Short mmCIF file of C-alpha atoms and ligand atoms in Angstrom, two decimals:
data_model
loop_
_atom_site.label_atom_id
_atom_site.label_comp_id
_atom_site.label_asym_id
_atom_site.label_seq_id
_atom_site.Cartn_x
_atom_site.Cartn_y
_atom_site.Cartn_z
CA UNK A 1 9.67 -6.53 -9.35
CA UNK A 2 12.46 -7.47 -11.72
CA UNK A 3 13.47 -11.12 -12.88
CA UNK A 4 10.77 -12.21 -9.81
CA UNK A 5 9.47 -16.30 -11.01
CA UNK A 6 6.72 -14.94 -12.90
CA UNK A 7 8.53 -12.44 -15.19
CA UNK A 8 11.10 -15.14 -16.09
CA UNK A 9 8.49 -17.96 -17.05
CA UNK A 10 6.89 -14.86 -18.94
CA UNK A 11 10.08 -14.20 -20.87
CA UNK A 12 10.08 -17.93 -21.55
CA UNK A 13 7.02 -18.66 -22.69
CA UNK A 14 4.88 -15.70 -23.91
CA UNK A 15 5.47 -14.67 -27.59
CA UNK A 16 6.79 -11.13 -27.38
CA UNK A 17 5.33 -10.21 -31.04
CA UNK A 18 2.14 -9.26 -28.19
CA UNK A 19 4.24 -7.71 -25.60
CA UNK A 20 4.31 -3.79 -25.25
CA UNK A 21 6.00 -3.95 -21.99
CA UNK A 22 7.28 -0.11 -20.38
CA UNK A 23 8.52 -1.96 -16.85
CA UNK A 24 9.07 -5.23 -14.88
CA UNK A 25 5.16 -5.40 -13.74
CA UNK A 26 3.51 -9.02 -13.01
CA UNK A 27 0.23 -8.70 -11.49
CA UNK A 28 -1.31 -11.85 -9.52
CA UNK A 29 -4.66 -9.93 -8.52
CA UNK A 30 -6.61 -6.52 -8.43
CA UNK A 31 -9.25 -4.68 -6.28
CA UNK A 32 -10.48 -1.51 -7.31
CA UNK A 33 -8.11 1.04 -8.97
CA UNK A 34 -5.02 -0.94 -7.50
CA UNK A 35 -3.17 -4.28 -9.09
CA UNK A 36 -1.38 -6.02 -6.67
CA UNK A 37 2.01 -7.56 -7.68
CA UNK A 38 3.73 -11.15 -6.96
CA UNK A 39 5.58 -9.64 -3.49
CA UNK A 40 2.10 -7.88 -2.18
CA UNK A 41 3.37 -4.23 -3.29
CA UNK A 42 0.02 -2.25 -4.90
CA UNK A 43 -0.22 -0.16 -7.67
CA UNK A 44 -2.45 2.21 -8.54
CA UNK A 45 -3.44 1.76 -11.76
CA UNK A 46 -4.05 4.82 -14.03
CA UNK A 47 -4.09 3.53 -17.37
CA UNK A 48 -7.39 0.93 -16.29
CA UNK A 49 -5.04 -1.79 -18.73
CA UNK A 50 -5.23 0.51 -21.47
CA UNK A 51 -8.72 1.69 -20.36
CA UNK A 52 -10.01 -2.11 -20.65
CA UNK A 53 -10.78 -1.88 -16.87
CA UNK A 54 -13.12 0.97 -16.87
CA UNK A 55 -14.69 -0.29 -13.80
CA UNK A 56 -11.36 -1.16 -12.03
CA UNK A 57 -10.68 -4.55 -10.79
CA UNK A 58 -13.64 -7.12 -9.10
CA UNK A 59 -16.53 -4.94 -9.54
CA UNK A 60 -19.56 -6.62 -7.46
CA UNK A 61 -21.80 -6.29 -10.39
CA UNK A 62 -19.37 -7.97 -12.91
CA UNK A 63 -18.08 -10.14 -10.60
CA UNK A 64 -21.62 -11.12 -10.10
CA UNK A 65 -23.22 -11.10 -13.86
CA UNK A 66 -19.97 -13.30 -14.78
CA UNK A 67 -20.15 -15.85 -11.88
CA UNK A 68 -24.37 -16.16 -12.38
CA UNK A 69 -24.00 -16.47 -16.60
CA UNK A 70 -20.99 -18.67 -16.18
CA UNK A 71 -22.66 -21.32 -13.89
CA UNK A 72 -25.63 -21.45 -16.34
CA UNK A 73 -23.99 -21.15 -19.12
CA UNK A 74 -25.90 -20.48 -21.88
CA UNK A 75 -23.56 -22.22 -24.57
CA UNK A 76 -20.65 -20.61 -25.71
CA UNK A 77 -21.36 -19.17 -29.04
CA UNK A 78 -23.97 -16.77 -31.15
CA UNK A 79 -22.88 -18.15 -34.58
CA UNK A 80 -25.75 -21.00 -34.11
CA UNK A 81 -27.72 -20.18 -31.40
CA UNK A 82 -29.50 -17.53 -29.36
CA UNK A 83 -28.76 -16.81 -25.95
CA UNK A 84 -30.26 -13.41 -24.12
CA UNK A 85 -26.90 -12.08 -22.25
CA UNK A 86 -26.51 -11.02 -25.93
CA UNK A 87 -29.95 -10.43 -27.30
CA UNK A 88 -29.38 -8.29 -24.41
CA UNK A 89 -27.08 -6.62 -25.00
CA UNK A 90 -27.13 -5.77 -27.82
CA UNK A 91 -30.96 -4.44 -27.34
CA UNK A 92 -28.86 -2.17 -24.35
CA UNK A 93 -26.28 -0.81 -27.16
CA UNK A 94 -29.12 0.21 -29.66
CA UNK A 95 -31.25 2.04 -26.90
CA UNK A 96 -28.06 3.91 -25.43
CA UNK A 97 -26.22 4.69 -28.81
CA UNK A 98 -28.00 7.75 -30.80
CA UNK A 99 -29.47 6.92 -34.49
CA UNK A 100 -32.01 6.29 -36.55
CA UNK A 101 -33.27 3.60 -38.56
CA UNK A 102 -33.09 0.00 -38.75
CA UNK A 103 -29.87 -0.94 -36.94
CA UNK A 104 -28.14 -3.95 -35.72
CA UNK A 105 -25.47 -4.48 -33.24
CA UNK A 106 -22.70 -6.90 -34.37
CA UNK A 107 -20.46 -8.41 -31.31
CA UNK A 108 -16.72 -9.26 -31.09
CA UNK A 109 -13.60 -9.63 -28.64
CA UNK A 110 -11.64 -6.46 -29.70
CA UNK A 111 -11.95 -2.86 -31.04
CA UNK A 112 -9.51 -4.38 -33.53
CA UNK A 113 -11.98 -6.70 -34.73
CA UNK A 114 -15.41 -4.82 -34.31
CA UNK A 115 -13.53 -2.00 -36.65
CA UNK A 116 -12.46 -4.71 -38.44
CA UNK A 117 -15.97 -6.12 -39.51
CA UNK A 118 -17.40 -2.86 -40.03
CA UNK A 119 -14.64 -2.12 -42.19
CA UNK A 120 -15.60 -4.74 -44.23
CA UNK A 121 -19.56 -4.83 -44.07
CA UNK A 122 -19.09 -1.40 -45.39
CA UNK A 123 -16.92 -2.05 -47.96
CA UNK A 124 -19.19 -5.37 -49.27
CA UNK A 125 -22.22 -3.52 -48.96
CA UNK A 126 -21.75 -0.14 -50.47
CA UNK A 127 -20.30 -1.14 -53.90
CA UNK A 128 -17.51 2.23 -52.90
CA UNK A 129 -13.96 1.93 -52.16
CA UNK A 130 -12.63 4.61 -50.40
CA UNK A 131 -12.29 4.99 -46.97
CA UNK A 132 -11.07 8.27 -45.44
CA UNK A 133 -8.95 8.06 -41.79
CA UNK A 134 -6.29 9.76 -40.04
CA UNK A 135 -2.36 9.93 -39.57
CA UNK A 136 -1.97 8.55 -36.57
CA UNK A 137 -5.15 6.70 -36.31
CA UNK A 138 -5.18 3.60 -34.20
CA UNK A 139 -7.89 1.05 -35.20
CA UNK A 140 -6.76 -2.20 -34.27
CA UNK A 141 -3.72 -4.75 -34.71
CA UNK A 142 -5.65 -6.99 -37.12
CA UNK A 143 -4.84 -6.96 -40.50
CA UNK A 144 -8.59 -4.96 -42.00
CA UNK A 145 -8.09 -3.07 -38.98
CA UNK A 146 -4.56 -2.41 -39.40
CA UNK A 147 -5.29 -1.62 -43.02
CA UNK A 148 -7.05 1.77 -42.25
CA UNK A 149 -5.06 2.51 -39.38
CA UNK A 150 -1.99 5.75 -39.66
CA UNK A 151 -0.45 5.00 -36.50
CA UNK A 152 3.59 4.64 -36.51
CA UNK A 153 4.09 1.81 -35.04
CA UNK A 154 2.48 -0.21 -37.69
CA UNK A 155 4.74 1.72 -40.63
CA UNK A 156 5.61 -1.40 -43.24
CA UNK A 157 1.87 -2.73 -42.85
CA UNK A 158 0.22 -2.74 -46.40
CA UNK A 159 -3.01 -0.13 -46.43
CA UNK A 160 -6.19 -0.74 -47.84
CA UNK A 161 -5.88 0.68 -51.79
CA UNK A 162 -8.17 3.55 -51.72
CA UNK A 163 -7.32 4.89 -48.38
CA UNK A 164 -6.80 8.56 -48.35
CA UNK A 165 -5.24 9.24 -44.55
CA UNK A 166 -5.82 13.01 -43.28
CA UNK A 167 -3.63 14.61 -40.88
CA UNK A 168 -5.52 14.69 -37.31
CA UNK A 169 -6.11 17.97 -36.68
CA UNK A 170 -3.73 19.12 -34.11
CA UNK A 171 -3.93 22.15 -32.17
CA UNK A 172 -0.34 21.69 -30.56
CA UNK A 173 1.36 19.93 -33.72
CA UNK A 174 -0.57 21.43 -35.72
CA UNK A 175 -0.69 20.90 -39.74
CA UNK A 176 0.86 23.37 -41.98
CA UNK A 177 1.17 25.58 -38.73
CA UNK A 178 -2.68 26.41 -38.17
CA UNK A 179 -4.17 25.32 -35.22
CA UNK A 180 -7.45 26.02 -36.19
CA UNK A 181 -7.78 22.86 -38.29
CA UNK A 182 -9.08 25.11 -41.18
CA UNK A 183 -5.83 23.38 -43.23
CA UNK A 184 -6.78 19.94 -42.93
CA UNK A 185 -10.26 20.84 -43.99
CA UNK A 186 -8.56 22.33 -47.28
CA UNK A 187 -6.30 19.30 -47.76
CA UNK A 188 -9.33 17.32 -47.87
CA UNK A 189 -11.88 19.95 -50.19
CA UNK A 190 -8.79 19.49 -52.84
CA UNK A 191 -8.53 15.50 -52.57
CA UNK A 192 -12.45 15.46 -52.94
CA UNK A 193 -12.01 17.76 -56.04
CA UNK A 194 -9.59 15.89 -57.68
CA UNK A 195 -8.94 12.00 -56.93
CA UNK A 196 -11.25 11.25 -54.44
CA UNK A 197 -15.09 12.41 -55.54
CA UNK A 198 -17.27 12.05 -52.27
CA UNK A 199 -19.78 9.68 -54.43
CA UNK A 200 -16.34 7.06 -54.00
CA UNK A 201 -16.31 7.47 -50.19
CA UNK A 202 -17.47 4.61 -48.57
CA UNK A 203 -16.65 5.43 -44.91
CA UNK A 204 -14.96 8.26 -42.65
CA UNK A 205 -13.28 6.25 -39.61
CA UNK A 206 -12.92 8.67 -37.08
CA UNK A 207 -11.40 8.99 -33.01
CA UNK A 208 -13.43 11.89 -31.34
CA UNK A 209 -10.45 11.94 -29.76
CA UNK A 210 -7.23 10.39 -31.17
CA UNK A 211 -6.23 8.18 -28.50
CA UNK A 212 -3.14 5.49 -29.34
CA UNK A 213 -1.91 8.92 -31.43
CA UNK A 214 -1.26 10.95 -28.98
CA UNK A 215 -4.54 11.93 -26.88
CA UNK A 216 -5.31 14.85 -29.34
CA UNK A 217 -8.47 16.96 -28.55
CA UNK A 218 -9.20 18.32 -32.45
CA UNK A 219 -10.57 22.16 -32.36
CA UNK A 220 -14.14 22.55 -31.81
CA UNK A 221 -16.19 21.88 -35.28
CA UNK A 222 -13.76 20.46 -37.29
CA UNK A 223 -14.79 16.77 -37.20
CA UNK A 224 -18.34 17.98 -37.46
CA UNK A 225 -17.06 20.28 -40.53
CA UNK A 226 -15.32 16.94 -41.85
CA UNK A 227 -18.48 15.18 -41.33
CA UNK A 228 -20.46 17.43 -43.32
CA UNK A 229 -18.74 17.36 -46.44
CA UNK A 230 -18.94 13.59 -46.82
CA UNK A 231 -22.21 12.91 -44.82
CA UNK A 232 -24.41 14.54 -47.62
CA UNK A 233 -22.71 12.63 -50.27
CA UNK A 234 -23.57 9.30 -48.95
CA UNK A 235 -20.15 8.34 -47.12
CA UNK A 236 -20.67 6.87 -43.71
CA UNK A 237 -19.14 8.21 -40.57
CA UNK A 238 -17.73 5.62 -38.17
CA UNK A 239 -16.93 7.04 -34.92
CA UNK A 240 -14.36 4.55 -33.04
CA UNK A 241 -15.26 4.94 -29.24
CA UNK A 242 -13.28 2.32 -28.25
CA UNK A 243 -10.84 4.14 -25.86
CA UNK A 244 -12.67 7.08 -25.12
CA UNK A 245 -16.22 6.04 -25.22
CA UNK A 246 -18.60 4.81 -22.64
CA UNK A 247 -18.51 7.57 -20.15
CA UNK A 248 -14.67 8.10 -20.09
CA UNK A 249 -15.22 11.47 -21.69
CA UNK A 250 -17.19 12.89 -19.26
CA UNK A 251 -20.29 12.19 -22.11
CA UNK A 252 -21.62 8.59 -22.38
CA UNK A 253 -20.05 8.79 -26.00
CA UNK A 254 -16.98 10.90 -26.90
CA UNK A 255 -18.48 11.96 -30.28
CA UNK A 256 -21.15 13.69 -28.79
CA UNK A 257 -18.76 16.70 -27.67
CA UNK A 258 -17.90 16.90 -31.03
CA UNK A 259 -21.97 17.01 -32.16
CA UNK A 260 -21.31 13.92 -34.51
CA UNK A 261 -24.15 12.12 -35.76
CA UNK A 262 -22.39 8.57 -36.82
CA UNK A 263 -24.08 6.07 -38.43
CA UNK A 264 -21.45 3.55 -36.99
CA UNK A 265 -20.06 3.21 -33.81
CA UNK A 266 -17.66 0.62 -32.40
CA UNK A 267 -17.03 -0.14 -28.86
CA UNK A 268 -14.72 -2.44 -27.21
CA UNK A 269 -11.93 -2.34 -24.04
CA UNK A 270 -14.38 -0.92 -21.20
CA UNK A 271 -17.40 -2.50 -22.86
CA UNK A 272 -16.35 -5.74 -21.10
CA UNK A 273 -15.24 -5.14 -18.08
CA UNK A 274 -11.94 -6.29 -18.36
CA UNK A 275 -13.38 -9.24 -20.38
CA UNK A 276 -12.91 -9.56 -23.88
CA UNK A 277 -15.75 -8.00 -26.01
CA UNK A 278 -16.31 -5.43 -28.47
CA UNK A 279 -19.95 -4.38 -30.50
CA UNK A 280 -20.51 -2.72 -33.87
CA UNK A 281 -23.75 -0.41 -34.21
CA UNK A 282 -24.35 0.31 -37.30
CA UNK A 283 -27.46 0.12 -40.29
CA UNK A 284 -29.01 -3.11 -40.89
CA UNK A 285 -28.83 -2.74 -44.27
CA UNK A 286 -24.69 -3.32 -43.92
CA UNK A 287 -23.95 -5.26 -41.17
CA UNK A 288 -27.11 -7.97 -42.61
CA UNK A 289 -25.44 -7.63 -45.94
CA UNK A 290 -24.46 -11.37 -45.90
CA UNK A 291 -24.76 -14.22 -43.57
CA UNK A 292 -21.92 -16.21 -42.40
CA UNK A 293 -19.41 -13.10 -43.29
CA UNK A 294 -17.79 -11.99 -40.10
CA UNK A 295 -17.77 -14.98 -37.51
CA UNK A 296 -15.47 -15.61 -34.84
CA UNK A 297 -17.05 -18.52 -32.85
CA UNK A 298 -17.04 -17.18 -29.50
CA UNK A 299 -18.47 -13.71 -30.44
CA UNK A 300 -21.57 -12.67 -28.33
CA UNK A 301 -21.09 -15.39 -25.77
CA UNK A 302 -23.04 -15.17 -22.87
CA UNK A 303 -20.37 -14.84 -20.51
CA UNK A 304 -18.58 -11.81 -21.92
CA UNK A 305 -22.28 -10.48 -23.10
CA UNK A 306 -23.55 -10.64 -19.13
CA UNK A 307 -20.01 -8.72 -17.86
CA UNK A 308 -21.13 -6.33 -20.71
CA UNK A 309 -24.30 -5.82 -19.70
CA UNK A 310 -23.19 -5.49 -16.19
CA UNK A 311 -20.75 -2.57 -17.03
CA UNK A 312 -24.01 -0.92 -18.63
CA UNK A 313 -25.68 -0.65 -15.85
CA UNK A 314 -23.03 0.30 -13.64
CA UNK A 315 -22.59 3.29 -15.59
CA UNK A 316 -26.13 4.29 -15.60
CA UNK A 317 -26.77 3.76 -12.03
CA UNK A 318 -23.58 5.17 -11.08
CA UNK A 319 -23.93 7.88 -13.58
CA UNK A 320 -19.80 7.11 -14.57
CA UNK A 321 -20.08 10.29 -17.48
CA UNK A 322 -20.99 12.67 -15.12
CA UNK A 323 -18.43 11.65 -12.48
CA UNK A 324 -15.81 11.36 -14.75
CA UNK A 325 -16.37 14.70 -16.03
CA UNK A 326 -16.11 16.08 -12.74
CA UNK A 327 -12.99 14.14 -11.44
CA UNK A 328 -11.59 14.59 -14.45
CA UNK A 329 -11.49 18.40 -13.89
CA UNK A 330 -9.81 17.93 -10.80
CA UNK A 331 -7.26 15.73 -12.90
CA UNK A 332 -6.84 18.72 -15.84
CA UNK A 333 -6.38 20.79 -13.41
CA UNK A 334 -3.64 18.68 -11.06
CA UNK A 335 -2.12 18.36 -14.25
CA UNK A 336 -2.06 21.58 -15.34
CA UNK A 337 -0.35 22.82 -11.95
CA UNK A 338 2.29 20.12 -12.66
CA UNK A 339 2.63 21.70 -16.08
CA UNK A 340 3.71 25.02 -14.29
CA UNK A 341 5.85 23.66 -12.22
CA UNK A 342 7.90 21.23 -14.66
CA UNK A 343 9.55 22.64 -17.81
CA UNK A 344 9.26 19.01 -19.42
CA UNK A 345 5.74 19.03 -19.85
CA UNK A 346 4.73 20.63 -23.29
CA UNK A 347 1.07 19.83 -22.86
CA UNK A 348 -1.94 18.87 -21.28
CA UNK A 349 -5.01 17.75 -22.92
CA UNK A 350 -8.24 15.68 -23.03
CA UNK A 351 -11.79 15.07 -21.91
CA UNK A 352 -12.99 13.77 -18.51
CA UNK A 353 -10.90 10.55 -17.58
CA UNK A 354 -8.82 10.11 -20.72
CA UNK A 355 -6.14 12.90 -20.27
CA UNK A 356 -2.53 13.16 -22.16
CA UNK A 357 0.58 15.26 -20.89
CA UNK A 358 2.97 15.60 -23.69
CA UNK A 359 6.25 16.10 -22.90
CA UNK A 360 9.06 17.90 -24.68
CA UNK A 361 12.85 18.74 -24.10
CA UNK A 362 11.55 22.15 -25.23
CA UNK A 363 8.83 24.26 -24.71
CA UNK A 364 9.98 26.50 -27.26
CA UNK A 365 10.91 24.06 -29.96
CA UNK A 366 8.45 21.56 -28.71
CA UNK A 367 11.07 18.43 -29.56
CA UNK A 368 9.43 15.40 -28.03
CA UNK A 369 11.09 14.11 -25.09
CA UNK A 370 10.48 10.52 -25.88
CA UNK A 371 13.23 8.43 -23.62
CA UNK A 372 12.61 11.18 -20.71
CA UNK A 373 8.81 9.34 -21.40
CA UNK A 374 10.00 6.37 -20.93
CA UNK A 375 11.60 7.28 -17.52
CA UNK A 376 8.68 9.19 -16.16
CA UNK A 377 6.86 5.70 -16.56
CA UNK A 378 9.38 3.38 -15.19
CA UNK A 379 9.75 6.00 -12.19
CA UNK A 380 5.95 6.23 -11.55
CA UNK A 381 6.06 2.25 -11.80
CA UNK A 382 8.90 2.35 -9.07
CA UNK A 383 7.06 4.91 -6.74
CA UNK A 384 3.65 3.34 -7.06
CA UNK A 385 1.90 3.88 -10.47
CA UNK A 386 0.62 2.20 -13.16
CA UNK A 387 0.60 4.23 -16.76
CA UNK A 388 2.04 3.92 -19.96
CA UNK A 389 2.97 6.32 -23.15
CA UNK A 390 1.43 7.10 -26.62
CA UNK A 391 2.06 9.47 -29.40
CA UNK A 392 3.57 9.19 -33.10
CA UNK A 393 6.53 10.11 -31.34
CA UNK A 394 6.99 8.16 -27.93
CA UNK A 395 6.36 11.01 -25.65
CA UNK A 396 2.55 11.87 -24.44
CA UNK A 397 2.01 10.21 -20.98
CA UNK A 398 -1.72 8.52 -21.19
CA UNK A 399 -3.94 9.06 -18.51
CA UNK A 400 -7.08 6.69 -18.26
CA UNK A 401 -8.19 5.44 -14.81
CA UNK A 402 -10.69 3.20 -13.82
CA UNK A 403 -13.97 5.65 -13.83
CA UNK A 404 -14.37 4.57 -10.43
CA UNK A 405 -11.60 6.70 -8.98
CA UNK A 406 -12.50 8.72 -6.13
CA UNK A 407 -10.46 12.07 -5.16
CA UNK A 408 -7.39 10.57 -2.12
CA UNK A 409 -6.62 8.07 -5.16
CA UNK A 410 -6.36 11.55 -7.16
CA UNK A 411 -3.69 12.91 -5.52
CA UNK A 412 -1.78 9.80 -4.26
CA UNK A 413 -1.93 9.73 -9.00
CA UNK A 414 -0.99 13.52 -9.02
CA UNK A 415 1.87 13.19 -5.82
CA UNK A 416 3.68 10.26 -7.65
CA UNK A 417 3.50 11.88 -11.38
CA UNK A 418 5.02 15.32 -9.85
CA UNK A 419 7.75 13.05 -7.87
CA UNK A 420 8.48 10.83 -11.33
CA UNK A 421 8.89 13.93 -13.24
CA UNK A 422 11.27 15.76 -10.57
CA UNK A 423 13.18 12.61 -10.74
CA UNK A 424 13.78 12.52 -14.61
CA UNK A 425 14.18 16.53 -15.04
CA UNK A 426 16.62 16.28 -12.20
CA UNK A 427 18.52 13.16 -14.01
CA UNK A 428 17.80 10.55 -11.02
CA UNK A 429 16.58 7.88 -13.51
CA UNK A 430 19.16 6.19 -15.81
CA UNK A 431 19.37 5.13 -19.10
CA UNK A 432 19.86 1.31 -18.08
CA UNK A 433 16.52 1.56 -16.26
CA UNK A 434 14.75 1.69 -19.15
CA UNK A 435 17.08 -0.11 -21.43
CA UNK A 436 15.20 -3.33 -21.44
CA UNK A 437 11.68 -2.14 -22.20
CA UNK A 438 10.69 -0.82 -25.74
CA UNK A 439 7.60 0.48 -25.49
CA UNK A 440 6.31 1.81 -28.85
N1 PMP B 1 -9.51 1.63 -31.57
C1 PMP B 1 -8.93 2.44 -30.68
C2 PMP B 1 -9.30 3.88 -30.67
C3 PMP B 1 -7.97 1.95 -29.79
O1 PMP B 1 -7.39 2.77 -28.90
C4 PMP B 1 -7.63 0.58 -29.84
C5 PMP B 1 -6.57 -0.03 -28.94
N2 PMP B 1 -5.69 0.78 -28.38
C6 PMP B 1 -8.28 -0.23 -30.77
C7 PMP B 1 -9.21 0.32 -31.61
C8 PMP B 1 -7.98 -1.70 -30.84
O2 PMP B 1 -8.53 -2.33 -29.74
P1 PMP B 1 -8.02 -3.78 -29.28
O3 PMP B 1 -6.57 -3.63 -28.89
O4 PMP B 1 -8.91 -4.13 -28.15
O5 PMP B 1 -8.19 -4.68 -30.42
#
């Protein structure tokens, strides 16, 4: 809890241009779907550390695959050498990822980075140099990455020239009032009419479902509708699949409930395990355009590569889309009784285990009730959960637990939410609480 040894010697030496902090939380282990604090107290943790935990904490089999790889460690590296955790890998991404072709799989540490080097390849390879994205959009904290992301946190970053950025289509803040989408498809039919020609698109980068943005579902067809205006032209769709892919969804890949046929995805966060790794599938043709163009010397090492593979087959064997669909229904559906029982929450949306509940100081008006956000965290945090906010506007609660969680864990997650929000609606949370912690 608060100013405990470790958050002081935190606050000393940690640079806070990489903190995103929402409470006083210092974790000194984790088992399962609960992180365990310096004084013993456990958490349950629905946010999975921002969904990089998708297996929870200690797994067997990544606890295993990293222990065996690490004590025969194949080197440390792919830049100049071969090892097979990633040969393997990376074989495992092509076979599981739909496409055709010849493809290869490029491997990284981040989302920000895999989105980054595809955003490049793309860009060196296609001789075009516009990219379409998203208001909103959240691709990474690296500078390429940055470049093509909408999100408003990073407002002052410089864009890539030649970006056009769409608004997401919306059904509850919706664009020019039409939930339907059908406006944001016009928006774009007049920019590729007048300054930017299809021929000049080099890439769509796309979030099946918009996940640091807000957790917005988009209307059924309208990515695929999106899709098909540039696919025919030659523009590439990227779908990033870094929060919601890999089974979250309640699919093995989010796109697919959208009927997307990408010729790029990235992964990253689960992907690893909790470990740092990320992987680019795309078409040979761009990501072999050059040697020696997107390195990083500890890419595809063998350590990270066997914890990836690990997760891979966890999820098959486990079948981790199918049971996330179903407890995920079960969560929609806890949620949605909250929603009739609490006038603060506006919303509740998403797919399988990556849910949002967006919260507003009216339901009529639909004003976003960012700093009541804030307090529904911190109070969850103080009565036993672990989750954290998103949105363009500080106020949609973000839902993703480890994949792993079973139903008591459920409710104990749906008991403390419904006790945080009482709390806040009924003013039992004060402003100094959450004075110290930004957020975003
Ligand atoms: N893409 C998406 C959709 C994300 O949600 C994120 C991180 N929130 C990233 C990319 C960047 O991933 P990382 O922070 O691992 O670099």
């Amino acid at each position: 809890m608060m100013d405990t040894h470790l958050q002081l010697r935190d606050a000393r030496t940690i640079a806070g241009i990489q903190k995103l902090r929402f409470f006083p939380h210092s974790i000194v282990a984790g088992e399962g779907c609960y992180l365990i604090e310096e004084d013993g107290r456990r958490l349950l943790d629905l946010s999975a550390s921002w969904g990089a935990a998708g297996l929870g904490y200690g797994h067997p089999a990544i606890v295993e695959a990293v222990t065996t790889a690490i004590r025969q460690q194949a080197g440390a590296s792919i830049l100049s050498a071969v090892n097979r955790p990633a040969v393997e890998l990376a074989e495992n991404l092509l076979a599981l990822t739909p496409g055709s072709g010849d493809r290869r799989v490029w491997l990284g540490h981040s989302g920000s980075d895999a989105n980054e080097a595809a955003l490049r390849a793309i860009l060196a390879a296609g001789g075009r140099s516009r990219i379409i994205s998203f208001v909103g959009a959240y691709h990474g904290g690296t500078a390429g990455s940055m470049s093509i992301s909408g999100h408003s946190c990073q407002s002052g970053v410089s864009k890539l020239p030649g970006v056009l950025f769409l608004p997401y289509p919306d059904p509850y803040r919706p664009f020019m009032g039409d939930p339907s989408g059908q406006s944001v498809l016009q928006l774009l039919d007049y920019h590729l009419q007048t300054d930017c020609p299809p021929e000049e698109v080099a890439a769509v980068f796309m979030e099946p479902v918009m996940s640091d943005g807000g957790l917005i579902v988009p209307p059924p067809g309208l990515l695929k509708a999106i899709q098909d205006r540039l696919h025919p032209h030659g523009a590439l769709i990227l779908c990033d699949e870094v929060k919601v892919g890999l089974g979250r969804s309640g699919k093995l890949h989010c796109f697919q409930h959208e009927e997307l046929s990408p010729d790029f995805v990235t992964f990253g966060k689960g992907l690893g395990g909790g470990l740092a790794l990320s992987a680019v599938v795309g078409p040979a043709e761009v990501l072999d355009v050059a040697q020696a163009f997107a390195m990083e010397t500890t890419c595809g090492n063998p350590v990270s590569a066997a914890a990836g593979l690990a997760v891979l087959k966890t999820i098959r064997d486990e079948n981790l889309p199918e049971r996330a669909a179903r407890i995920g229904r079960k969560l929609y559906s806890g949620l949605e009784r909250l929603a009739s029982t609490h006038p603060l929450v506006g919303d509740v949306r998403g797919r399988g285990l990556v849910m949002g509940v967006e919260l507003v100081r009216d339901r009529e008006s639909r004003e976003p009730a960012a700093t009541q956000t804030a307090k529904v965290v911190y109070r969850a945090y103080e009565l036993g959960a672990v989750l954290y906010y998103v949105g363009l506007q500080s106020n949609v609660l973000e839902i993703t637990p480890p994949l792993i969680i079973g139903d008591k864990e459920l409710e104990e997650a749906l008991e403390i939410l419904d006790n945080a929000i009482s709390d806040v609606e009924n003013h039992r949370v004060p402003d100094e609480a959450i004075r110290k912690f930004q957020g975003w």
